[in-house]
CSV table of C-alpha atoms in Angstrom, one decimal:
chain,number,residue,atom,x,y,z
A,1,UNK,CA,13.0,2.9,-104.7
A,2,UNK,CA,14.1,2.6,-101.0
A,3,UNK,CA,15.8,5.7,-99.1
A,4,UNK,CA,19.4,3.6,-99.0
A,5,UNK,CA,19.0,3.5,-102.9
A,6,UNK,CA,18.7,7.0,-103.4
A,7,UNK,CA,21.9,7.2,-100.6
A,8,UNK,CA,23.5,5.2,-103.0
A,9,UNK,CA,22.9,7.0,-106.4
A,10,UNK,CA,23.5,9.9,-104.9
A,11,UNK,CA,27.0,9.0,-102.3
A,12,UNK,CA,25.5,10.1,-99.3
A,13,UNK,CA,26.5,7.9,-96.5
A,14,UNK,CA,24.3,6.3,-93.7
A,15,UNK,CA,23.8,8.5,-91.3
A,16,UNK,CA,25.1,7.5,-87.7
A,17,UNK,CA,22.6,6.5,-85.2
A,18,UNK,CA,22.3,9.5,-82.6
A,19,UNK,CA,23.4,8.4,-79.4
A,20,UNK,CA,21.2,8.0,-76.5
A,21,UNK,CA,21.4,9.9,-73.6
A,22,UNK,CA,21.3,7.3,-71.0
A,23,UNK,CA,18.7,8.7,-68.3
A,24,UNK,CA,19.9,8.9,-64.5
A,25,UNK,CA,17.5,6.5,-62.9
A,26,UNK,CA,17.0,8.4,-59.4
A,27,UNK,CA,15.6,6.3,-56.5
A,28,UNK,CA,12.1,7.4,-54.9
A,29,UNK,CA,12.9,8.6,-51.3
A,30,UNK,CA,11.2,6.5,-49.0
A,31,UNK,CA,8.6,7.9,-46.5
A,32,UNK,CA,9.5,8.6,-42.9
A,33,UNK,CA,13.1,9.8,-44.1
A,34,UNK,CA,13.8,13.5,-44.4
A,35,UNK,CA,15.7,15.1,-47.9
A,36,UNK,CA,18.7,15.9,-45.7
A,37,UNK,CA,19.8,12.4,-43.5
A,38,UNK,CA,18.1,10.6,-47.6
A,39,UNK,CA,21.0,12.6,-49.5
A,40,UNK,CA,23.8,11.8,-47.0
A,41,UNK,CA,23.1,8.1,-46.8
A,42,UNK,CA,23.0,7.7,-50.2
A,43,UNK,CA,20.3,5.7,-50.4
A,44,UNK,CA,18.8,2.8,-49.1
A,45,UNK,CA,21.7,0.5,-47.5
A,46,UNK,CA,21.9,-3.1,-49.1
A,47,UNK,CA,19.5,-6.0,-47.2
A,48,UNK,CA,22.3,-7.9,-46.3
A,49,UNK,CA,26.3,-8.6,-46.8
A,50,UNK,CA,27.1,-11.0,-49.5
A,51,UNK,CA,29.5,-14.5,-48.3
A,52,UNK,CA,32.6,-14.2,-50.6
A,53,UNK,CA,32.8,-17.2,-52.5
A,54,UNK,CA,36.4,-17.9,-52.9
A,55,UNK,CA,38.4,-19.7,-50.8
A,56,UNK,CA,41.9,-18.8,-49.5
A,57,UNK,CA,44.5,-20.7,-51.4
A,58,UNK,CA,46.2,-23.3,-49.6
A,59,UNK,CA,49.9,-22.7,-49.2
A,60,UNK,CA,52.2,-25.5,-50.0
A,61,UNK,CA,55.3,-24.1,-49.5
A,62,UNK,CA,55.2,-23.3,-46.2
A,63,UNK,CA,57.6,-25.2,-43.9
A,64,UNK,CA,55.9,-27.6,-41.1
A,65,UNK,CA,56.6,-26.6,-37.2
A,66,UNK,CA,58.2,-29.6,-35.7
A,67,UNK,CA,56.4,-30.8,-32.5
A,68,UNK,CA,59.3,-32.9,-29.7
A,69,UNK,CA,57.9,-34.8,-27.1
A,70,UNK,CA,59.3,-33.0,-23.8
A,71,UNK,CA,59.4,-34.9,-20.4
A,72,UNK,CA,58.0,-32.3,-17.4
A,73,UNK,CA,57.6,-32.0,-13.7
A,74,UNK,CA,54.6,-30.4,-12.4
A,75,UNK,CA,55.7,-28.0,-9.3
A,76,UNK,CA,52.3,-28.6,-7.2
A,77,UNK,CA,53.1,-32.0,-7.1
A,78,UNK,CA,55.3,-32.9,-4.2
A,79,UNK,CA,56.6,-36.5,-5.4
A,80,UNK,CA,58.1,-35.7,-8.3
A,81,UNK,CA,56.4,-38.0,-11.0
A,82,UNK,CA,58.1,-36.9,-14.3
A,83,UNK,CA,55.7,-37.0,-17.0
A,84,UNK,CA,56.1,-36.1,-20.7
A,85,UNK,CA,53.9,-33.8,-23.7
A,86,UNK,CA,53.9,-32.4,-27.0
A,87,UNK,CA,55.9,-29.0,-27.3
A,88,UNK,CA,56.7,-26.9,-30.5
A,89,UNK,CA,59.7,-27.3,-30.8
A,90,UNK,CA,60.5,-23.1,-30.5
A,91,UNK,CA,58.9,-23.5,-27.1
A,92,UNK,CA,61.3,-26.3,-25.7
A,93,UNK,CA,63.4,-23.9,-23.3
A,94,UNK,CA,60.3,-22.8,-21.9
A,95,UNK,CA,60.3,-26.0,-19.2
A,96,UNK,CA,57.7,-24.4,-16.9
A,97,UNK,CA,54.5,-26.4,-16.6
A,98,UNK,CA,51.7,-23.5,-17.9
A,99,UNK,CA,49.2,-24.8,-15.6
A,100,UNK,CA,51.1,-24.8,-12.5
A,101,UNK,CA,49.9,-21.1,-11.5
A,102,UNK,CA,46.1,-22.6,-11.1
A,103,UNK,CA,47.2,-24.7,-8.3
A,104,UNK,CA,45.9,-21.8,-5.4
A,105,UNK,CA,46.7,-23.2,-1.8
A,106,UNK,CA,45.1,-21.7,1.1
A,107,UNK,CA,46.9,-20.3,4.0
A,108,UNK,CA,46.3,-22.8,6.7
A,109,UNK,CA,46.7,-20.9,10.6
A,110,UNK,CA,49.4,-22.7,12.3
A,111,UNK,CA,50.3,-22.5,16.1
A,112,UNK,CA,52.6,-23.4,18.8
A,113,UNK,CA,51.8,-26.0,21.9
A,114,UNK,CA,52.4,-23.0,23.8
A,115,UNK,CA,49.7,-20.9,21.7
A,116,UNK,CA,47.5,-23.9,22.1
A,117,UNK,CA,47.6,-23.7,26.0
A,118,UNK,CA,47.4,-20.0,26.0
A,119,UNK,CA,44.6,-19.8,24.0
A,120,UNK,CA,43.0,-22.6,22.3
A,121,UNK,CA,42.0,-25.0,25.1
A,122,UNK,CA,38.5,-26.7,25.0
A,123,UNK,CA,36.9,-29.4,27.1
A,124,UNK,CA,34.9,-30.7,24.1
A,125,UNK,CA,38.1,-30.6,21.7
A,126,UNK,CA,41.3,-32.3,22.5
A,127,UNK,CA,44.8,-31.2,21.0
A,128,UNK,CA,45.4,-34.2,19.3
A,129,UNK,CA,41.9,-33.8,17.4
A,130,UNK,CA,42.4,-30.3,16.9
A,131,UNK,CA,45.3,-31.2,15.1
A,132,UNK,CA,43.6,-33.7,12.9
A,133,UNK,CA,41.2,-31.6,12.0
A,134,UNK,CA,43.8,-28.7,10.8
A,135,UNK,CA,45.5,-31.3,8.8
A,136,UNK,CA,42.5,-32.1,7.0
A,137,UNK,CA,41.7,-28.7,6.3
A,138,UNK,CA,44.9,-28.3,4.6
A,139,UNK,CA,45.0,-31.4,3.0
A,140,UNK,CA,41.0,-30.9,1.8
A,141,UNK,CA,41.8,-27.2,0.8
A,142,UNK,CA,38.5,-26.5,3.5
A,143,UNK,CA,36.0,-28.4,1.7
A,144,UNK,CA,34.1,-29.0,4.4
A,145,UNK,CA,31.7,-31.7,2.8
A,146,UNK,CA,34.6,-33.3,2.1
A,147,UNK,CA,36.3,-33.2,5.6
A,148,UNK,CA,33.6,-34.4,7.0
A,149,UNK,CA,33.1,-37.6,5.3
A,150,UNK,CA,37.1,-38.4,6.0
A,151,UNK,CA,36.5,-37.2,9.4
A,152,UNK,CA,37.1,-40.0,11.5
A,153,UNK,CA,39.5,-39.9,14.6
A,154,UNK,CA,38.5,-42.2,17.4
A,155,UNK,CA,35.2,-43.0,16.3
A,156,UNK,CA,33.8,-39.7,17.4
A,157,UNK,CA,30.7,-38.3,15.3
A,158,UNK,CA,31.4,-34.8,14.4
A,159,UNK,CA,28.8,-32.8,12.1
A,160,UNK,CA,29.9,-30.1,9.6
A,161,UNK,CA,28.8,-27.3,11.9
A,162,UNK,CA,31.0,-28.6,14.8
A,163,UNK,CA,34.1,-28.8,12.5
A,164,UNK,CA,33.7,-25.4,11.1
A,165,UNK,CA,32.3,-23.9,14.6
A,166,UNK,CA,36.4,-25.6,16.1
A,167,UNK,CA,38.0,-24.3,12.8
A,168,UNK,CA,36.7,-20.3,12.8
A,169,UNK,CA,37.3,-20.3,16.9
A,170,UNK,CA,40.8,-21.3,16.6
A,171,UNK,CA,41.4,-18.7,13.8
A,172,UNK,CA,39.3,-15.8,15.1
A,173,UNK,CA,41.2,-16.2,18.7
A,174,UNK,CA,45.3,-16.6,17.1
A,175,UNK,CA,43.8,-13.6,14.7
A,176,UNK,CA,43.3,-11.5,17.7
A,177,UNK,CA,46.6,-12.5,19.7
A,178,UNK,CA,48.3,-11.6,16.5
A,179,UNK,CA,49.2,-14.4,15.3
A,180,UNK,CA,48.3,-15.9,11.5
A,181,UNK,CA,48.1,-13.7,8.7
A,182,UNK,CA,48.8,-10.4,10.3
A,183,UNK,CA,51.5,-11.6,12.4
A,184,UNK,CA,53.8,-9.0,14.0
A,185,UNK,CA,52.9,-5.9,15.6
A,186,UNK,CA,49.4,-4.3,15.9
A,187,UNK,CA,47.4,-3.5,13.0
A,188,UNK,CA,44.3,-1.8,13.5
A,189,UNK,CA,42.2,-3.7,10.5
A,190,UNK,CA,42.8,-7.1,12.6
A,191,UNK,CA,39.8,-7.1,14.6
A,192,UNK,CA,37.9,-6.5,11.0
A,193,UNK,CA,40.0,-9.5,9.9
A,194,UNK,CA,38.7,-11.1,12.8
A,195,UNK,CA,34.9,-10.9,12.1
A,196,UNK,CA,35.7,-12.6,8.5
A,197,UNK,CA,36.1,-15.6,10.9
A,198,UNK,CA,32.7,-15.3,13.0
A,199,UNK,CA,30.5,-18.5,12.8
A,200,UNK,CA,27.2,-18.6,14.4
A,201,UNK,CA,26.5,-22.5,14.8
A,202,UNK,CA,23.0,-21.9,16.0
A,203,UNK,CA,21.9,-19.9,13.1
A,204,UNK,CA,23.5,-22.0,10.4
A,205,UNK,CA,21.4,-25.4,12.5
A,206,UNK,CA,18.4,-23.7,11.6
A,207,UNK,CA,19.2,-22.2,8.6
A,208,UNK,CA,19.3,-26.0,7.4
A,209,UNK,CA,16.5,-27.3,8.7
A,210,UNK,CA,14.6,-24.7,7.1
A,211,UNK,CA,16.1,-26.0,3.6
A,212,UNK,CA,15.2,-29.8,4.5
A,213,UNK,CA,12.0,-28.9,5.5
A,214,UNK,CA,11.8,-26.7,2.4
A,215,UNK,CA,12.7,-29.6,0.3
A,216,UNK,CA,10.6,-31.9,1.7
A,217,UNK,CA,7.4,-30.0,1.0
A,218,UNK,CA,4.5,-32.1,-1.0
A,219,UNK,CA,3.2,-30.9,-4.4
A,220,UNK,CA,0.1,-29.8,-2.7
A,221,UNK,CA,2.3,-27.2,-0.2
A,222,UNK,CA,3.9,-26.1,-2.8
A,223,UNK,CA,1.1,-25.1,-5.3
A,224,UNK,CA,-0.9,-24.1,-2.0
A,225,UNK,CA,1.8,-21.4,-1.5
A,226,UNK,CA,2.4,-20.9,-4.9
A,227,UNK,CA,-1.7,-19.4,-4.6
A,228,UNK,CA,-0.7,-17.7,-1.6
A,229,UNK,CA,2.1,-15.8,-3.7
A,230,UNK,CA,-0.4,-15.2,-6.4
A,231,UNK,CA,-3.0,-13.8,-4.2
A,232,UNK,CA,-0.3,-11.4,-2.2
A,233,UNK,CA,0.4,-10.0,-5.7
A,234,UNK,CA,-3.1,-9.3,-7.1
A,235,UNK,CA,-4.0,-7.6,-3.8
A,236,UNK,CA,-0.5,-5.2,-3.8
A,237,UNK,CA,-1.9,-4.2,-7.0
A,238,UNK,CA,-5.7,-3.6,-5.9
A,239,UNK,CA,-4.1,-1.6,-3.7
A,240,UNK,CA,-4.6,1.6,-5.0
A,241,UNK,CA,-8.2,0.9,-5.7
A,242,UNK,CA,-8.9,-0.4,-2.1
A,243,UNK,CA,-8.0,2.5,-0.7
A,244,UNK,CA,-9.7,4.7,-2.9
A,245,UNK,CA,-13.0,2.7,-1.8
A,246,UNK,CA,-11.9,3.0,1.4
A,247,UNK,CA,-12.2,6.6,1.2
A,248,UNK,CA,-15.5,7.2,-0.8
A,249,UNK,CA,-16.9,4.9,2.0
A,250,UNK,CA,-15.8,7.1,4.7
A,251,UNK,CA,-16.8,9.7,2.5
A,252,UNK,CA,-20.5,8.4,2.7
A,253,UNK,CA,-20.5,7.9,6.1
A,254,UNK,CA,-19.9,11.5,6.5
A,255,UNK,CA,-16.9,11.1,9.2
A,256,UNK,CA,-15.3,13.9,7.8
A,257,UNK,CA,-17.9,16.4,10.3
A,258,UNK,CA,-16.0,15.6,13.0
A,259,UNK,CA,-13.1,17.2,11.8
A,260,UNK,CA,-14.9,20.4,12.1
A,261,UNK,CA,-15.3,20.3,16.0
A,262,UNK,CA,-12.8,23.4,17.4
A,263,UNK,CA,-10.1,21.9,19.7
A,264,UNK,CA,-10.3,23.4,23.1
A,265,UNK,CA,-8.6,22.7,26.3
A,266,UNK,CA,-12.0,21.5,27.5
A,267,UNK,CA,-12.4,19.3,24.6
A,268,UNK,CA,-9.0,17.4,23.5
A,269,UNK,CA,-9.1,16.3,20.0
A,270,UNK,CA,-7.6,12.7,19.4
A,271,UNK,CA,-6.5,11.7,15.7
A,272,UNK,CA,-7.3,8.2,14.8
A,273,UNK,CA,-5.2,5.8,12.8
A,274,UNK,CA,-7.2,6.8,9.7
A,275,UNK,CA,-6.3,10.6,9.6
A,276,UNK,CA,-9.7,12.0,11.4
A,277,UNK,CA,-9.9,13.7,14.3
A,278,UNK,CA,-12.9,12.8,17.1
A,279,UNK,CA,-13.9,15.3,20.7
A,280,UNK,CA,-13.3,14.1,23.9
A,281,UNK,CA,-10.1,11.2,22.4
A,282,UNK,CA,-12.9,8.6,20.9
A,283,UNK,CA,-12.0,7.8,17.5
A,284,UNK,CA,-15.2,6.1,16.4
A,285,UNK,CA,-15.7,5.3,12.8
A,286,UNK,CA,-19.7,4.6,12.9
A,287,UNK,CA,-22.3,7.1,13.0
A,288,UNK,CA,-23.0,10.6,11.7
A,289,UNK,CA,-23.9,14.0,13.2
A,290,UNK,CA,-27.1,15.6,13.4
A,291,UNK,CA,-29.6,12.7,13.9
A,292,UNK,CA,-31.4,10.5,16.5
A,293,UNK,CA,-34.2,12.8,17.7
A,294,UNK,CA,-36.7,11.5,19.8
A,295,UNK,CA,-40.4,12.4,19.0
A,296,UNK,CA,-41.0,14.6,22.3
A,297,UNK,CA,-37.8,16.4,21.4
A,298,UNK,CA,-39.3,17.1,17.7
A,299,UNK,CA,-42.8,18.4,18.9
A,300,UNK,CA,-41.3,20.9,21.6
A,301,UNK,CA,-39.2,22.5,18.4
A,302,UNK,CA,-42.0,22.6,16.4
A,303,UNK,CA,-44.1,24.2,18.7
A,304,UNK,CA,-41.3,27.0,19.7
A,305,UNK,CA,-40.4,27.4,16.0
A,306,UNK,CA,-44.2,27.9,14.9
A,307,UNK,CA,-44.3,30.6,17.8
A,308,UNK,CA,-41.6,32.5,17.1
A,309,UNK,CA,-42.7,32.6,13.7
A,310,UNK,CA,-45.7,34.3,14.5
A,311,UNK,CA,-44.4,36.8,16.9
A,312,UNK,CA,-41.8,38.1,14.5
A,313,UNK,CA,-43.8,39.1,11.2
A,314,UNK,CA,-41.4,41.5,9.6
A,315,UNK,CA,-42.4,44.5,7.8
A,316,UNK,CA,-42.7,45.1,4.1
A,317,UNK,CA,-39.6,47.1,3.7
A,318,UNK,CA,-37.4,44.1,5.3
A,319,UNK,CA,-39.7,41.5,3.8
A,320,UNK,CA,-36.6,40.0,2.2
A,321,UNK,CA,-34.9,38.9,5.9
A,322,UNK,CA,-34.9,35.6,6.7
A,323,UNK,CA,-37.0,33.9,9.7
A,324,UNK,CA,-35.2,32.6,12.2
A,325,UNK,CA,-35.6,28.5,12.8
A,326,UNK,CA,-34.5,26.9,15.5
A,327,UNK,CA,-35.1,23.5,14.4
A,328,UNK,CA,-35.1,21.4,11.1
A,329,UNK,CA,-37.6,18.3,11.0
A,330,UNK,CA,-34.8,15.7,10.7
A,331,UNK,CA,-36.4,11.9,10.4
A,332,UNK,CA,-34.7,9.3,12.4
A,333,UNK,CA,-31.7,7.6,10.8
A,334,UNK,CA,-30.1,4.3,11.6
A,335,UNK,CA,-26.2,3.8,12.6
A,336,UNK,CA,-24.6,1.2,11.6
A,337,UNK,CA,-22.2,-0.2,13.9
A,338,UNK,CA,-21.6,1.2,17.5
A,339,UNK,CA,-21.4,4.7,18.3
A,340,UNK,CA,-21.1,7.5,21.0
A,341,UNK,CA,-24.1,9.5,22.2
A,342,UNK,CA,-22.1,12.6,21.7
A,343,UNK,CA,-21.5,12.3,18.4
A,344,UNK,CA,-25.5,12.8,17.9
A,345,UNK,CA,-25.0,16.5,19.1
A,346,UNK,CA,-25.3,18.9,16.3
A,347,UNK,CA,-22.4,20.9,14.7
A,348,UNK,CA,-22.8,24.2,14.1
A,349,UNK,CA,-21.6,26.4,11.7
A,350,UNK,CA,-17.9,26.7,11.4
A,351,UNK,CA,-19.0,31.1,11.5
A,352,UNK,CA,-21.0,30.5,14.8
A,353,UNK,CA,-18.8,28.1,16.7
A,354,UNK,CA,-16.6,31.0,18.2
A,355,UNK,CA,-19.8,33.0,19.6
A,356,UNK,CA,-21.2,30.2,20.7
A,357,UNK,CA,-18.3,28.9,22.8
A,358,UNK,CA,-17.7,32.2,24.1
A,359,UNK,CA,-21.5,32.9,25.3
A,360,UNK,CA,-21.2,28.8,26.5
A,361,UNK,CA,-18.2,30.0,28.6
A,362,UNK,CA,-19.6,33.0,29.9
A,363,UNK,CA,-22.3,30.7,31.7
A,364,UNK,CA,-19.8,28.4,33.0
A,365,UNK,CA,-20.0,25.8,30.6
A,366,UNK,CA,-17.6,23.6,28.3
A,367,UNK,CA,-18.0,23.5,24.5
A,368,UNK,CA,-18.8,19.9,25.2
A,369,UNK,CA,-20.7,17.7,28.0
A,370,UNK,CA,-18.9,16.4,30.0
A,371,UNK,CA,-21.4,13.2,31.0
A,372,UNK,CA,-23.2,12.5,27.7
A,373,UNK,CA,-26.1,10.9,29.4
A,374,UNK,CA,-29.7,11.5,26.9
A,375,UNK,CA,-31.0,14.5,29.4
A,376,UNK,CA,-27.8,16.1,29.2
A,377,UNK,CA,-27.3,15.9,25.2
A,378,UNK,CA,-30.9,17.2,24.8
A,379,UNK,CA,-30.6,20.1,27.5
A,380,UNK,CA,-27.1,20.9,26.1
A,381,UNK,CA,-28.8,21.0,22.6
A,382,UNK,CA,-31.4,22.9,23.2
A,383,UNK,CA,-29.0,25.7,25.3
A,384,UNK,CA,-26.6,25.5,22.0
A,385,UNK,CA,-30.1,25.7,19.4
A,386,UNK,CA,-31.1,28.9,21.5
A,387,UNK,CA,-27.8,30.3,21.3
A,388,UNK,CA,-27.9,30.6,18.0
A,389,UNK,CA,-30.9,31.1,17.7
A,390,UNK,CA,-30.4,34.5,19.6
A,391,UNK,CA,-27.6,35.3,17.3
A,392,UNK,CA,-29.7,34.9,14.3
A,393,UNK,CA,-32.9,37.2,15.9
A,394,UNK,CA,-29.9,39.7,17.4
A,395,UNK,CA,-28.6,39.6,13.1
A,396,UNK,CA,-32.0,40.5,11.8
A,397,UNK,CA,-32.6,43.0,14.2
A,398,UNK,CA,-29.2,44.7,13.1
A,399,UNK,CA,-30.0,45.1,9.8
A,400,UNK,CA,-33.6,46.1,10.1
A,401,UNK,CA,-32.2,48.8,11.7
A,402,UNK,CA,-29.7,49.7,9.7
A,403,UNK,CA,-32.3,49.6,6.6
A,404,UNK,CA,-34.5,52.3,9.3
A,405,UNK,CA,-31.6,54.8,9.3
A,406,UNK,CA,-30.8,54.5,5.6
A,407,UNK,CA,-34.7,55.6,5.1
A,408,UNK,CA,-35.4,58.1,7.1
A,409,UNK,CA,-33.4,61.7,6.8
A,410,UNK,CA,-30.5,61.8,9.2
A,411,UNK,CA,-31.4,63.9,12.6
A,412,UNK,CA,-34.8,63.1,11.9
A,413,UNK,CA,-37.2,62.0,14.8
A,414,UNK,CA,-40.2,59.5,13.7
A,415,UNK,CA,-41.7,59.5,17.1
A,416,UNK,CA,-45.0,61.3,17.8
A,417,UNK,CA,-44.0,63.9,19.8
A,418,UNK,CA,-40.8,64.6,17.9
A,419,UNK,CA,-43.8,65.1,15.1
A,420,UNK,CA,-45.4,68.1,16.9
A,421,UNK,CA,-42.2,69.8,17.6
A,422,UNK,CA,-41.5,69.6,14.2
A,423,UNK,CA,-45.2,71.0,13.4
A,424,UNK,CA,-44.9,73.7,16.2
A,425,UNK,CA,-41.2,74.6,14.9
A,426,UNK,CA,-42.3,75.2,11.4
A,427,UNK,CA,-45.2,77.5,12.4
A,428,UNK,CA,-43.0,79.7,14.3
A,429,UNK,CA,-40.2,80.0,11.5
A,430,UNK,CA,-43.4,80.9,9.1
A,431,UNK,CA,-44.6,83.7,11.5
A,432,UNK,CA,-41.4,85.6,11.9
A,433,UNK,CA,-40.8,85.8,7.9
A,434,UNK,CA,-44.1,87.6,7.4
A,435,UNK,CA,-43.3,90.1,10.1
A,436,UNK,CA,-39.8,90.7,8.1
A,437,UNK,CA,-41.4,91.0,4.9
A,438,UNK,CA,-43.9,93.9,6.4
């Protein structure tokens, strides 16, 4: 026995289906989208607009517009000719041609036999062809190519730049008398009206010969300058990096010493085109200080610096002083390029340089030689080596004694006699407190 027979005997009806709950189906929020902008555009817009498919009914019982053919006259015309169009037939009291207000005529200058005398007289040009060539202009609407191929009045050959160079004369001058235009009394933006007019024939000449010859260059000239353009471009952007080579090579060349010489009123100091500054006004880009000794020159330093070394041992307490060295052993170096003598001459320490210039100008002599001959730079070398080499001795000799007062007790004497009078003093003191103590 089934469950719907046990309904039956029993007059229970079917139960009704329950009804599903029909589950909100919420889109995922896509990534890159914050909660806020997701929830206010509702979601993701659709790909693209769907074409209506329907089609606008045609409407049949609209009435027709009648159309009346409509004779007309065309005001830019000057003959007359009558010549007939379709009109609606609501637009038949409008007569006016539509296209009429495109017809734009310029303002052709007129003047006066008088203003031609007056003003406008010209060996090369002729009234008579002055005139023709106005009419043209008017009649041509100054289209110049134009004029000048119906240019012809009296078999003359006349070239575009002579008809315009005639044509902007006569304007500019009846501008500038007031007629034309501005006629009447004086305005002051006439002479601006003026220079509209100005025609150089000269420059406009060239200016065309440099377009035929421009056109009539081969393929070759062309692709030939075509590399030139391309060359012009990678080199504006090497630029950058040119000059930074530029500068590490300088850089190795060590030009940058010379920027430490002072600037005296015996030694001018002269800025090159580079940025660097060179003694004596010689902006010379080879060579570096300090070198191009020759042997003699190195075995008299060596000699002095090994005697001074052994003439000034120093004690143990100031063992820690430097020795003074006059001289370095520097090896012989080759320039490239061509260079100045002077700049061979050593440069001393940016400390030193005032001391030495002032002890060089208490003998009488400039920071720098005057004649850099070879005797002179090593004579003026070895004055400026023992210069500071005096400074250096007269340094050490400061501070060794400086370290002999800090040892010994103040008001102290060392020397031998100020020994026994110390000996002799003490006995004395020692005798009289015995006779006090008795």
């Amino acid at each position: 026995m089934s469950s719907s027979d046990i309904r039956d005997i029993l007059q229970i009806s079917k139960p009704s289906e329950p009804v599903q709950k029909k589950t909100k189906q919420t889109e995922k929020r896509p990534e890159g989208i914050s909660r806020e902008l997701y929830s206010l555009i509702g979601g993701a817009p659709p790909v693209a607009f769907v074409k209506p498919t329907y089609k606008a009914k045609f409407q049949t019982k609209k009435k027709t517009t009648p159309w009346l053919l409509q004779p007309f006259t065309n005001p830019a015309r000057s003959d007359d000719l009558v010549l007939k169009h379709w009109v609606k037939e609501s637009e038949v009291e409008n007569q006016d041609y539509p296209f009429a207000k495109f017809n734009k005529v310029i303002d052709i200058i007129d003047y006066s036999d008088d203003d031609y005398e007056k003003y406008l007289t010209d060996s090369d040009w002729s009234k008579d062809e002055t005139d023709y060539l106005f009419s043209l202009c008017r009649q041509y609407d100054l289209r110049f190519p134009i004029i000048e191929d119906r240019y012809d009045f009296q078999s003359k050959v006349r070239t575009m730049e002579d008809l315009k160079d005639r044509y902007y004369s006569v304007c500019r001058k009846l501008i500038l008398q007031g007629k034309g235009p501005l006629s009447g009394e004086y305005i002051p933006d006439r002479q601006s009206l003026a220079n509209q007019y100005a025609f150089d024939k000269s420059k406009e000449v060239d200016r065309k010969n440099a377009l035929i010859m421009l056109f009539n260059r081969t393929k070759e000239q062309v692709e030939e300058e075509e590399a030139l353009f391309v060359e012009a471009k990678r080199i504006e952007m090497n630029e950058a990096r040119l000059s930074r080579e530029r500068e590490s090579l300088l850089n190795s060349l060590k030009l940058e010493q010379i920027q430490q010489v002072p600037s005296t009123p015996n030694t001018p100091v002269h800025t090159s085109p580079g940025g660097l500054a060179s003694p004596g006004g010689i902006g010379i880009t080879g060579g570096t200080a300090g070198g191009g000794h020759s042997d003699m020159k190195k075995k008299k330093k060596l000699s002095m610096s090994e005697d001074i070394k052994k003439g000034r041992k120093l004690s143990n307490g100031s063992s820690g002083m430097m020795e003074v060295d006059t001289s370095h052993d520097r090896k012989e170096k080759l320039t490239p390029g061509v260079y100045v003598r002077s700049q061979k001459l050593p440069i001393v320490k940016p400390a030193m340089q005032p001391k030495v210039i002032k002890v060089l100008e208490e003998l009488g002599i400039g920071p720098r030689p005057i004649m850099h001959t070879a005797q002179i730079c090593h004579k003026f070398e070895a004055l400026q080596n023992s210069i500071v080499s005096l400074f250096e001795l007269k340094k050490v000799v400061d501070k060794t004694e400086m370290e002999h007062k800090v040892r010994n007790p103040k008001g102290r004497d060392t020397t031998p006699t100020g020994r026994k009078r110390a000996s002799s003093n003490a006995g004395s003191t020692s005798g009289n407190r015995e006779k006090r103590r008795k």
